[in-house]
Coordinates of C-alpha atoms in Angstrom, one line a residue:
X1 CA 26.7 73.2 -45.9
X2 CA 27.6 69.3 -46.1
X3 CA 26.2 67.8 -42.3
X4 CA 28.6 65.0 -40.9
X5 CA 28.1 62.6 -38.0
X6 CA 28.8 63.9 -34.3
X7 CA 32.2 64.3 -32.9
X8 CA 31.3 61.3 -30.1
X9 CA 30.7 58.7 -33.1
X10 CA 33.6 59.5 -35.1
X11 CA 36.0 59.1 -32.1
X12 CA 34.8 56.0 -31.5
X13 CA 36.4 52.9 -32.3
X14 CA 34.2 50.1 -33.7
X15 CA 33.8 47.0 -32.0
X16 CA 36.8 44.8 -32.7
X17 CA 34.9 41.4 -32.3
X18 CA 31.4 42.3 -33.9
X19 CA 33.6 43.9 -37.3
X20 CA 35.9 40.3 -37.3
X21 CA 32.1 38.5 -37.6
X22 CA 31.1 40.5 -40.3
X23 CA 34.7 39.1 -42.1
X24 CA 34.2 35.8 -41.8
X25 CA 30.7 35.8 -42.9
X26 CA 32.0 37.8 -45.5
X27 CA 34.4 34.3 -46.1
X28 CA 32.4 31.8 -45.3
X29 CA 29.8 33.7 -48.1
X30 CA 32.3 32.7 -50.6
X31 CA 32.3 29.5 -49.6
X32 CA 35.5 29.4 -47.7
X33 CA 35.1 27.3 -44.3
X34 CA 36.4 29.4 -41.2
X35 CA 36.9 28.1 -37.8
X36 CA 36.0 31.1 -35.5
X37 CA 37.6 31.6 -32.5
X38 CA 36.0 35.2 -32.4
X39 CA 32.6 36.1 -31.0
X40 CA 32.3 35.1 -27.0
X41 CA 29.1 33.2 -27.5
X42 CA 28.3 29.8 -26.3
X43 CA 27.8 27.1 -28.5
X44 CA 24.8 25.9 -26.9
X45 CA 21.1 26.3 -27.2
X46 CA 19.1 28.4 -25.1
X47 CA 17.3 25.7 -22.2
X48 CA 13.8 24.2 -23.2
X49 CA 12.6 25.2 -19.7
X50 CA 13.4 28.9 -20.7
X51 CA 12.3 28.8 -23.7
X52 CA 8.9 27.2 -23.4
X53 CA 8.1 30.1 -20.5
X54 CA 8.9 32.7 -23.3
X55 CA 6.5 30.5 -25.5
X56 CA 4.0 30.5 -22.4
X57 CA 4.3 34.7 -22.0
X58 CA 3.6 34.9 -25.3
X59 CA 0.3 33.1 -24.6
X60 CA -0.1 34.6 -21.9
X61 CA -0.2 37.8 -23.1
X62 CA 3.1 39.1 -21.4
X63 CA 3.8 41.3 -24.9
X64 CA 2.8 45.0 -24.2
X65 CA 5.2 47.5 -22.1
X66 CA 6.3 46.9 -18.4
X67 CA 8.2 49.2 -15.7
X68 CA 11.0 50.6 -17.4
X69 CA 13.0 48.9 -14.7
X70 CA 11.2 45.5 -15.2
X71 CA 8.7 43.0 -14.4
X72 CA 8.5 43.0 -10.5
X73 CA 8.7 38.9 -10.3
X74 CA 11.8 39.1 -12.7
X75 CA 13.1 41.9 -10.2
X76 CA 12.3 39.7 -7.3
X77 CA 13.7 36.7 -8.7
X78 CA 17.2 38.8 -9.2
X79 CA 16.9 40.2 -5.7
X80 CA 16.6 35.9 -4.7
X81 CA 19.1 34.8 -6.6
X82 CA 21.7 37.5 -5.2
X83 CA 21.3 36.6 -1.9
X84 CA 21.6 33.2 -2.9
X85 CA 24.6 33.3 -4.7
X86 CA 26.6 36.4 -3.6
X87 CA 25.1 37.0 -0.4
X88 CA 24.1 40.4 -1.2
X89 CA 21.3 42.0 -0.2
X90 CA 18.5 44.5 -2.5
X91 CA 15.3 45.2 -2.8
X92 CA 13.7 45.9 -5.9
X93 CA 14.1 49.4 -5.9
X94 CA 17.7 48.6 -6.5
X95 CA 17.6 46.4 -9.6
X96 CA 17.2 47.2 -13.2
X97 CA 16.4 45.0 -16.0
X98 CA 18.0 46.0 -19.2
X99 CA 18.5 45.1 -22.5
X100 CA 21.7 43.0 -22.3
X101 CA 24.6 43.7 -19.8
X102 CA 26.0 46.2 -22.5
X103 CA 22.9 48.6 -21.7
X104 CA 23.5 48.1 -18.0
X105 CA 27.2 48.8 -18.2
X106 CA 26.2 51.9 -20.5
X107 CA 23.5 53.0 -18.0
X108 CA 25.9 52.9 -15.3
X109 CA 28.1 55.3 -16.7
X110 CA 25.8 57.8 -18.2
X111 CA 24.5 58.0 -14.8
X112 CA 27.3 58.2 -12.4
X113 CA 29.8 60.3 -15.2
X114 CA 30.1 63.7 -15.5
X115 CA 32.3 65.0 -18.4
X116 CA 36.1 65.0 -17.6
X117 CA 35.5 62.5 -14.8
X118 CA 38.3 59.5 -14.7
X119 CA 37.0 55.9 -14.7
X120 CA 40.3 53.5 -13.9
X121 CA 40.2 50.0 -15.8
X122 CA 42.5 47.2 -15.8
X123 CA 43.9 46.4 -19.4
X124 CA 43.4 44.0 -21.4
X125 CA 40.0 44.8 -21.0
X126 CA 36.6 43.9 -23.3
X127 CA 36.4 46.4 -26.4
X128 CA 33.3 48.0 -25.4
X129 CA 34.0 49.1 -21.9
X130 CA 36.4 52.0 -22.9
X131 CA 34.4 53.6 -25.5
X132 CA 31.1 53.8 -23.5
X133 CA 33.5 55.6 -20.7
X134 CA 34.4 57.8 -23.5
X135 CA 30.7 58.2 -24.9
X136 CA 29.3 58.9 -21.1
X137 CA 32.4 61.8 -21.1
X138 CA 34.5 60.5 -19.2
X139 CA 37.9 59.3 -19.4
X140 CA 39.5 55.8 -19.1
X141 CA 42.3 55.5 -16.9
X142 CA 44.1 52.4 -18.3
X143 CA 45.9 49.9 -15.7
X144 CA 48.1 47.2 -16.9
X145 CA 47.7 43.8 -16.0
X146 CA 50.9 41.4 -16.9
X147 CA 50.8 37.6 -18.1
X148 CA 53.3 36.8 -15.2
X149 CA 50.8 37.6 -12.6
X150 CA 47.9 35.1 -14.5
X151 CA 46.8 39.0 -15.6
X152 CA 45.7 39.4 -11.7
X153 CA 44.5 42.9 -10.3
X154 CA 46.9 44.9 -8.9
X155 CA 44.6 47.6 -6.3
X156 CA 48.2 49.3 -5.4
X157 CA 48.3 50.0 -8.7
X158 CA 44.6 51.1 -9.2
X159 CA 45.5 53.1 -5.9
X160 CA 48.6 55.1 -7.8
X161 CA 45.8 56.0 -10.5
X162 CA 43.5 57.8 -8.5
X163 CA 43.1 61.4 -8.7
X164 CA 40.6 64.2 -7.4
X165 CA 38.7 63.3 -10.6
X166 CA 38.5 59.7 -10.1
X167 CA 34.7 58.4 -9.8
X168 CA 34.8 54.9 -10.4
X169 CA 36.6 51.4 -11.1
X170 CA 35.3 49.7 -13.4
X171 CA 36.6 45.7 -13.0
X172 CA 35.6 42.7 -14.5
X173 CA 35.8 39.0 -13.0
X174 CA 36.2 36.2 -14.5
X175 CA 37.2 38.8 -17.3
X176 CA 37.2 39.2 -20.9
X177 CA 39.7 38.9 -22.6
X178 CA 42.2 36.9 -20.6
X179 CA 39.8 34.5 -18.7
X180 CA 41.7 36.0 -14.9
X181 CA 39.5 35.4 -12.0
X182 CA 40.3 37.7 -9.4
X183 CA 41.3 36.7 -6.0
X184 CA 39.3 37.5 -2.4
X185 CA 41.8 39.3 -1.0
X186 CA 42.6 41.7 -3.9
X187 CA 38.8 42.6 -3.9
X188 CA 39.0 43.6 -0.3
X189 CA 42.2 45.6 -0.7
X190 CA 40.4 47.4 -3.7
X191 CA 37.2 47.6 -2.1
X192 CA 38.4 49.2 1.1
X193 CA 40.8 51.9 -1.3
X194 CA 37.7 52.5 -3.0
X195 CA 35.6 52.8 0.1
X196 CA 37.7 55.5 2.0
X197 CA 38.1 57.8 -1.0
X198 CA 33.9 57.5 -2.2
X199 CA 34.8 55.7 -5.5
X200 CA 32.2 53.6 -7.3
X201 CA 33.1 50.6 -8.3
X202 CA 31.1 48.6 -11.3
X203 CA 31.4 45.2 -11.0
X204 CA 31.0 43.5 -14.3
X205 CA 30.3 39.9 -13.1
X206 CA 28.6 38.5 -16.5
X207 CA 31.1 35.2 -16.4
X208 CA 30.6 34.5 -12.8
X209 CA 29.2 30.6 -13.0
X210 CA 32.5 30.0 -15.6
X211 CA 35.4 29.2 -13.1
X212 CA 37.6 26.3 -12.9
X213 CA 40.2 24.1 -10.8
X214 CA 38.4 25.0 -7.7
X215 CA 38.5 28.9 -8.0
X216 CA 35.6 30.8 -6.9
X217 CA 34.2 34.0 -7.7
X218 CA 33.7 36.6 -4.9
X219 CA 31.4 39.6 -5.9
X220 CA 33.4 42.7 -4.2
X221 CA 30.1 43.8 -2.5
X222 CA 29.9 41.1 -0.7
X223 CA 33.8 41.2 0.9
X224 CA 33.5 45.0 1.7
X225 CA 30.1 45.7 3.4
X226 CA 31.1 49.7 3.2
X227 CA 31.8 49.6 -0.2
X228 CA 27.9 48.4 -1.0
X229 CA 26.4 51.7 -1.0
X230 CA 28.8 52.3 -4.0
X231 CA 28.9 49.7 -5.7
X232 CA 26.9 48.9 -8.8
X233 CA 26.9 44.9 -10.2
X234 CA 26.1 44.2 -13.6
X235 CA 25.1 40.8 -14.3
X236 CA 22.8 38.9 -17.5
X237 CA 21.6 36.0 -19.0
X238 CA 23.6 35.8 -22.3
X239 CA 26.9 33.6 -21.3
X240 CA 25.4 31.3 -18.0
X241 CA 22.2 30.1 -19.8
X242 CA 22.9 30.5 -23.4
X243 CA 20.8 33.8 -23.9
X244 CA 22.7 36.0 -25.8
X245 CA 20.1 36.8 -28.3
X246 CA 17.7 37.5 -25.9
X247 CA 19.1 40.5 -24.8
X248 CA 18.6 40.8 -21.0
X249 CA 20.8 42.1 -18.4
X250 CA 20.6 43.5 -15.3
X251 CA 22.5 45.9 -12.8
X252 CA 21.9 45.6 -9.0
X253 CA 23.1 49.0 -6.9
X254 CA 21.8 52.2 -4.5
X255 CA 18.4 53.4 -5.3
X256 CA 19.4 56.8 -6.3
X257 CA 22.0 55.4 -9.1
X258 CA 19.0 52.6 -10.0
X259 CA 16.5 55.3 -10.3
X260 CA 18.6 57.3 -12.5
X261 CA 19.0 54.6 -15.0
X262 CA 15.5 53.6 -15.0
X263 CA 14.9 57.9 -15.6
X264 CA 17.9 57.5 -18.3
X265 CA 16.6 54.2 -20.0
X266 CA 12.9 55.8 -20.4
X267 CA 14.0 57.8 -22.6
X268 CA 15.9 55.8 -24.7
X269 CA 14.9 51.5 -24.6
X270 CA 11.5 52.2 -22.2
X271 CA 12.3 48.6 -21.0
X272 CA 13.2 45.6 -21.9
X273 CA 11.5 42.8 -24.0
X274 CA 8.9 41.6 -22.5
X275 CA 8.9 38.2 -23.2
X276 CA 12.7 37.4 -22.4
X277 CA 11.9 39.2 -19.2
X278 CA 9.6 36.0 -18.3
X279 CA 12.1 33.7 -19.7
X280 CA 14.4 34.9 -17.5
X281 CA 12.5 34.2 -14.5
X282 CA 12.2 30.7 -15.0
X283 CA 16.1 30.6 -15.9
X284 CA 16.5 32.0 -12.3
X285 CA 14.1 30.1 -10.7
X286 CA 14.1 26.6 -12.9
X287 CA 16.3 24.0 -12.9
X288 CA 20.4 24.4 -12.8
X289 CA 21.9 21.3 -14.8
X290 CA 22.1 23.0 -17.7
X291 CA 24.5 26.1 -16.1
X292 CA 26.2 22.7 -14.6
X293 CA 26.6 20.9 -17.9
X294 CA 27.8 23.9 -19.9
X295 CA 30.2 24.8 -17.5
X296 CA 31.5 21.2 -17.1
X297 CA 32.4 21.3 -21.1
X298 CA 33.6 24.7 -21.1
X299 CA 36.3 22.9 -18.5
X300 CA 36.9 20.0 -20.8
X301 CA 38.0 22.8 -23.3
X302 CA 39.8 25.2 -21.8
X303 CA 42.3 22.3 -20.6
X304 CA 42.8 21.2 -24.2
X305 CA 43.0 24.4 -25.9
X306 CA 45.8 25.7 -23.0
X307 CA 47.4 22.4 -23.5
X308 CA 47.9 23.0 -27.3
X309 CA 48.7 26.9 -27.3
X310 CA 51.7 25.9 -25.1
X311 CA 52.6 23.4 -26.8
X312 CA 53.1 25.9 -30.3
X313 CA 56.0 27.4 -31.0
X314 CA 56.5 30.8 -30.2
X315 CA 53.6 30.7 -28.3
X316 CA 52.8 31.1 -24.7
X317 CA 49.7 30.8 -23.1
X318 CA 48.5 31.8 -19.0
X319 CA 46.7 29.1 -17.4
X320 CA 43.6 31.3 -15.9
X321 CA 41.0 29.9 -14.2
X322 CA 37.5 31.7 -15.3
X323 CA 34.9 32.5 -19.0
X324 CA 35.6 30.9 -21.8
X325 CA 38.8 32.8 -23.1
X326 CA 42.4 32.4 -23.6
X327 CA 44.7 35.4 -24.4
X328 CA 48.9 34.0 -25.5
X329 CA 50.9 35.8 -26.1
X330 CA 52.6 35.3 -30.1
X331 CA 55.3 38.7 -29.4
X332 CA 57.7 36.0 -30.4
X333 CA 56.8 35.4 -34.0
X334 CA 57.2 39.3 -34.4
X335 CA 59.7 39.5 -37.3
X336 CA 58.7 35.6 -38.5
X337 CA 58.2 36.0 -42.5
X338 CA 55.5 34.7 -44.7
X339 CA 56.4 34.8 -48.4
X340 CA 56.9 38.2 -49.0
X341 CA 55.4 39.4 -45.8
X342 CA 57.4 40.1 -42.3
X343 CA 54.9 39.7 -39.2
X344 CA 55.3 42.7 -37.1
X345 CA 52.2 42.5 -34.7
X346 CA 49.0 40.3 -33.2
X347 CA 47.1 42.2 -36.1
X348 CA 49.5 40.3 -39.0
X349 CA 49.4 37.2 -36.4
X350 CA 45.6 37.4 -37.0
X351 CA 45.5 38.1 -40.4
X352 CA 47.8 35.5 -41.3
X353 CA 45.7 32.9 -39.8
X354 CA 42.5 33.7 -40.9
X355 CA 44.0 34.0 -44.6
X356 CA 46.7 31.1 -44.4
X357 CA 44.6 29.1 -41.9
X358 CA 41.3 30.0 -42.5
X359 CA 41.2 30.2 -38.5
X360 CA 39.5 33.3 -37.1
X361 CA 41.0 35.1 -34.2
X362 CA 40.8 38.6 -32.5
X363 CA 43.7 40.7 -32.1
X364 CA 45.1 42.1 -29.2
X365 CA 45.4 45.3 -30.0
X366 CA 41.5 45.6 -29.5
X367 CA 42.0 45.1 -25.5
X368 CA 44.9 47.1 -25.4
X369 CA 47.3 44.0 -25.0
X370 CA 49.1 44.6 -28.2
X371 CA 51.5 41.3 -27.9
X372 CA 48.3 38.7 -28.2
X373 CA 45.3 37.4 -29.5
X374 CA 42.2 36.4 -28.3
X375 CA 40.5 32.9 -28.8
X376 CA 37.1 31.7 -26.9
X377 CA 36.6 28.2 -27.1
X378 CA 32.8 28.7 -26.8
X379 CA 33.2 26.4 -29.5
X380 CA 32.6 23.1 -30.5
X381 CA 35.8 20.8 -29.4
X382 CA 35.4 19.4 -32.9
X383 CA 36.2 23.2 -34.0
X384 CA 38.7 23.3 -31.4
X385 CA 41.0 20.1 -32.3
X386 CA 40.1 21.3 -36.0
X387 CA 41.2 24.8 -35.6
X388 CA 44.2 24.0 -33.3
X389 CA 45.5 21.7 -35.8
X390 CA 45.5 24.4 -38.5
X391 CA 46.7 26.7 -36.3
X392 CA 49.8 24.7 -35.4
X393 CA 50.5 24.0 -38.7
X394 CA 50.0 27.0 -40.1
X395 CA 52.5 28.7 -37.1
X396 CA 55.3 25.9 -38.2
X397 CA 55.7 27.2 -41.3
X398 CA 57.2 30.5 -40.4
X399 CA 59.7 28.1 -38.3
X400 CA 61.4 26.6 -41.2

């Protein structure tokens, strides 16, 4: 009898961004030069100050196993810095240190899903989070956002979704893919909705030092004091300080949902990397100017690059306030023709820029918002002046 994979691995889809990357290498290994606008990963280097205390672990010693929940100091630092920044409230027993926010987010759900269970999610959403709802059994609820609100969450709508099988919400803020920050006073509608029925919420908060024109983030703990005991906050390292190959995350919640996922990851990661665990101490605890600086020139960007998508024809772009992402909307070149070949979707959109343009771009379709395409402009604004100019160019010609 011929063995195939498992059921859970064929029904899940692949991750839209990380396939796109393995095209353009695929390009750029023929030579051809690509602008991405793909992968959400800043530009930047990784902090000397962080970097020398992985150096110094390493020294140190700090390279066998720890806790599977963490170092204690890394734990501690966590428990400082989200006092300090979202005047919340944990002890250590309530903080787990994980290998990337993906493995937190995962975590989360494994622990708190049983199969058939609902998890509501506002669309567009990141790729990832609906298939690790799916592999944890349960089943995404999908909420629509719209452009005309600046893709703002809607809790009376959340609130229409829920059913006796509802048991959690799973937001994101600033989010991926549309850059929306949300506002204080939908997170106390949703966290008081969520409060009186005994809902988790997950509170994906990985973009949180990325806002702009004055917004602020608000962590939805902090709003709704009787939503705490219910609320698990996923955090990391990988977009504020330039860590993403590090791999370090971390989730922040009730003991009992803490201690699960420290059970859970013991079985499957033991714990994180030692050494990044020290590093991220000291990106914690060190100095700030580099969070400062690479915010200031993600600013710088995202005016330009809103600036020129609005200024394209047939396309429109919301002016959000938060990460390092911009999601227009290109519905109206649908029908446009190229040569022999009618655009019917932000798929062709995409294609036809990577291949016409040589201008790399994520479709919609993978954050179920079907009538755009994702750019980040955690990107050089050489790239970006560079890219836009193909892009415009290459758009005009389905004008004439």
């Amino acid at each position: 009898m011929e063995r195939t994979i498992s059921t859970r691995i064929k029904d899940m889809t692949p991750s839209a961004t990380v396939e796109l990357k393995g095209k353009i290498e695929a390009l750029k290994q023929k030579g051809i030069k690509i602008i991405p606008f793909t992968l959400g990963e800043p530009d930047f280097n990784t902090p000397a100050n962080i970097i020398e205390a992985a150096k110094k672990a390493m020294d140190d010693g700090f390279t066998r196993y720890t806790a599977a929940a963490g170092f204690i100091d890394l734990r501690e630092a966590i428990c400082k810095k989200l006092l300090t920044d979202n005047n919340l409230s944990f002890q250590t027993d309530q903080i787990i240190v994980t290998t990337g926010g993906k493995q937190a987010l995962y975590n989360t759900l494994m622990t708190i899903c049983n199969p058939g269970d609902e998890v509501i999610l506002p669309t567009p959403c990141w790729v990832s989070y609906t298939e690790m709802i799916k592999l944890a059994g349960g089943i995404p609820v999908l909420i629509k956002t719209t452009e005309e609100s600046g893709f703002s969450l809607d809790p009376k709508e959340i609130e229409k979704a829920i059913t006796p099988k509802t048991t959690a919400i799973l937001i994101n803020s600033p989010n991926n893919p549309t850059g929306a920050v949300y506002s204080k006073n939908n997170l106390e509608q949703l966290g008081k909705i969520a409060a009186e029925r005994g809902i988790y919420i997950i509170s994906d908060e990985i973009y949180e030092k990325l806002v702009y024109d004055g917004e602020t983030h608000y962590s939805i703990a902090s709003l709704c004091p009787e939503i705490k005991d219910l609320c698990i906050v996923i955090n990391g390292f990988a977009k504020s300080y330039a860590m993403t190959g590090w791999r370090i995350g971390y989730a922040a919640g009730p003991s009992k949902i803490i201690k699960g996922m420290c059970d859970l990851q013991g079985h499957t990661t033991s714990n994180t990397n030692s050494i990044a665990q020290k590093a991220a101490v000291q990106a914690l605890l060190g100095p700030q100017d580099s969070v400062v600086n690479m915010h200031d020139e993600f600013a710088r960007r995202r005016t330009y690059i809103i600036d020129r998508l609005n200024n394209m024809q047939g396309v429109t772009c919301a002016n959000v306030k938060g990460a390092f992402y911009v999601l227009p909307n290109v519905s109206a070149l649908f029908g446009k023709s190229t040569g022999s070949k009618t655009i019917q979707s932000s798929l062709d959109v995409a294609t036809y820029l990577l291949e016409e343009a040589h201008v790399g771009v994520v479709t919609g379709d993978a954050f179920y918002s079907p009538n755009n395409i994702r750019l980040t402009y955690a990107t050089s604004m050489e790239y970006i002046k560079l890219g836009m100019d193909k892009m415009q160019a290459c758009i005009d010609k389905l004008f004439k």
